[in-house]
């Protein structure tokens, strides 16, 4: 079995993000770029600076409601997600609820051939296995790349994931 590593990067400035990404990709197979830590107006600059490395990056623009830092409007967030997709990252991490509620975004990502990582978060608990299986099947309608994050409060919770 082979293993791949992915380091998460959450910098606040384009210059610092580029520097940290260069260091991370020397030691890790992939990097997750948390675009939600940046000022939204600096995202185009960052994309230009790191465009050659995006094939090894999972790109994330997580809203506050999903545990991220992005505080702008959902319309603005979706437009930034579309911009990130134009740069063809290795994976674009998008929340299940965002995809489920936004048919226009679904069509756009499909038309561009963007590879997505569909994520779902429950910060309060780990649901029963039947709920998790159902959620997994729903998420697979959008991508074969799935990420489920829950709050584990016991060993049993952790083992269900």
Coordinates of C-alpha atoms in Angstrom, one line a residue:
X1 CA 0.0 0.0 0.0
X2 CA 1.3 3.5 -0.8
X3 CA 0.5 6.6 1.2
X4 CA 0.3 10.2 0.2
X5 CA 0.6 13.2 2.6
X6 CA -1.3 16.5 2.4
X7 CA -0.3 19.5 4.5
X8 CA -2.9 22.2 5.2
X9 CA -1.8 25.8 4.6
X10 CA -3.7 28.8 6.1
X11 CA -1.9 32.0 5.5
X12 CA -3.2 35.5 5.4
X13 CA -1.1 37.1 2.7
X14 CA -0.2 36.0 -0.9
X15 CA 3.5 36.3 -0.3
X16 CA 3.5 34.2 2.9
X17 CA 1.2 31.6 1.3
X18 CA 3.5 31.2 -1.7
X19 CA 6.5 30.8 0.6
X20 CA 4.8 28.3 2.9
X21 CA 3.4 26.3 -0.1
X22 CA 6.9 26.0 -1.6
X23 CA 8.3 24.6 1.6
X24 CA 5.3 22.3 2.1
X25 CA 5.5 20.8 -1.4
X26 CA 9.2 19.9 -0.8
X27 CA 8.2 17.6 2.0
X28 CA 4.6 16.6 1.2
X29 CA 2.9 15.1 -1.8
X30 CA 0.0 17.5 -1.7
X31 CA -1.1 20.7 0.1
X32 CA -4.5 22.0 1.0
X33 CA -4.8 25.7 0.5
X34 CA -7.3 27.4 2.8
X35 CA -8.3 30.4 0.7
X36 CA -10.8 31.4 3.4
X37 CA -7.9 32.7 5.5
X38 CA -7.1 35.3 2.8
X39 CA -8.7 38.6 2.1
X40 CA -11.1 37.6 -0.8
X41 CA -9.7 40.4 -2.9
X42 CA -6.3 38.8 -2.9
X43 CA -7.4 35.4 -4.2
X44 CA -6.8 36.3 -7.9
X45 CA -3.2 37.3 -7.0
X46 CA -2.6 34.1 -5.1
X47 CA -4.0 32.0 -7.9
X48 CA -1.6 33.7 -10.3
X49 CA 1.4 33.3 -8.0
X50 CA 0.8 29.6 -7.3
X51 CA -0.8 28.5 -10.6
X52 CA 2.1 26.0 -11.4
X53 CA 1.7 24.2 -8.1
X54 CA -2.1 23.9 -8.1
X55 CA -2.0 20.5 -9.7
X56 CA -0.7 19.3 -6.3
X57 CA -3.2 21.3 -4.2
X58 CA -6.6 20.8 -2.7
X59 CA -8.3 24.2 -2.8
X60 CA -10.8 25.1 0.0
X61 CA -12.9 28.3 0.6
X62 CA -14.7 27.3 3.7
X63 CA -17.6 29.5 5.1
X64 CA -17.9 30.3 8.8
X65 CA -21.0 28.0 9.0
X66 CA -18.8 25.1 8.0
X67 CA -16.0 25.9 10.4
X68 CA -14.1 28.2 8.0
X69 CA -13.1 31.8 7.9
X70 CA -14.9 33.1 4.8
X71 CA -17.5 35.7 6.0
X72 CA -18.7 37.2 2.7
X73 CA -21.9 36.5 0.9
X74 CA -22.6 33.1 -0.6
X75 CA -22.9 34.7 -4.0
X76 CA -19.4 36.1 -3.7
X77 CA -18.0 32.8 -2.4
X78 CA -19.5 30.9 -5.3
X79 CA -17.9 33.3 -7.7
X80 CA -14.5 32.8 -6.0
X81 CA -15.0 29.0 -6.1
X82 CA -15.6 29.3 -9.9
X83 CA -12.4 31.4 -10.3
X84 CA -10.4 28.8 -8.4
X85 CA -11.9 26.1 -10.6
X86 CA -10.5 27.9 -13.7
X87 CA -7.0 27.3 -12.4
X88 CA -7.6 23.5 -12.4
X89 CA -6.5 22.5 -8.9
X90 CA -5.9 18.8 -8.0
X91 CA -9.2 18.9 -6.1
X92 CA -11.6 21.6 -5.2
X93 CA -13.1 21.0 -1.7
X94 CA -16.8 22.0 -1.7
X95 CA -19.3 21.4 1.0
X96 CA -22.1 18.9 0.2
X97 CA -24.8 21.4 1.2
X98 CA -23.3 24.1 -1.2
X99 CA -23.4 21.7 -4.1
X100 CA -26.9 20.3 -3.2
X101 CA -28.4 23.8 -3.1
X102 CA -26.6 25.3 -6.1
X103 CA -27.4 23.6 -9.5
X104 CA -25.6 26.4 -11.4
X105 CA -22.4 25.7 -9.5
X106 CA -22.9 21.9 -10.2
X107 CA -23.2 22.6 -13.9
X108 CA -20.3 24.9 -14.0
X109 CA -17.9 22.5 -12.3
X110 CA -19.1 19.7 -14.6
X111 CA -18.6 21.8 -17.7
X112 CA -15.0 22.7 -16.6
X113 CA -14.1 19.1 -15.6
X114 CA -13.2 20.3 -12.2
X115 CA -12.3 17.4 -9.8
X116 CA -14.2 17.9 -6.5
X117 CA -13.8 16.7 -3.0
X118 CA -17.3 16.8 -1.5
X119 CA -17.1 17.5 2.3
X120 CA -19.7 17.3 5.1
X121 CA -19.1 18.4 8.7
X122 CA -20.9 17.7 11.9
X123 CA -19.2 19.6 14.7
X124 CA -21.6 18.4 17.4
X125 CA -21.6 14.6 17.1
X126 CA -20.9 11.5 15.1
X127 CA -24.3 10.3 13.7
X128 CA -25.4 6.6 13.7
X129 CA -23.8 4.4 11.0
X130 CA -27.1 4.3 9.0
X131 CA -27.1 8.1 8.8
X132 CA -23.4 8.2 7.8
X133 CA -24.0 5.6 5.0
X134 CA -27.0 7.5 3.7
X135 CA -25.0 10.7 3.7
X136 CA -22.1 9.0 1.9
X137 CA -24.5 7.8 -0.8
X138 CA -26.0 11.2 -1.3
X139 CA -22.5 12.8 -1.5
X140 CA -21.3 10.3 -4.1
X141 CA -23.9 11.8 -6.5
X142 CA -21.5 14.7 -6.9
X143 CA -18.0 13.0 -6.6
X144 CA -16.1 9.9 -5.8
X145 CA -13.9 12.0 -3.6
X146 CA -15.7 12.3 -0.2
X147 CA -14.7 13.8 3.1
X148 CA -16.8 13.3 6.2
X149 CA -15.7 15.1 9.4
X150 CA -17.6 14.6 12.7
X151 CA -17.1 15.2 16.4
X152 CA -16.0 12.0 18.0
X153 CA -16.8 11.8 21.7
X154 CA -15.9 8.2 22.2
X155 CA -14.0 5.3 20.6
X156 CA -17.2 4.0 19.2
X157 CA -17.8 7.4 17.4
X158 CA -14.3 7.2 15.9
X159 CA -14.7 3.7 14.7
X160 CA -18.0 4.5 12.8
X161 CA -16.1 6.8 10.6

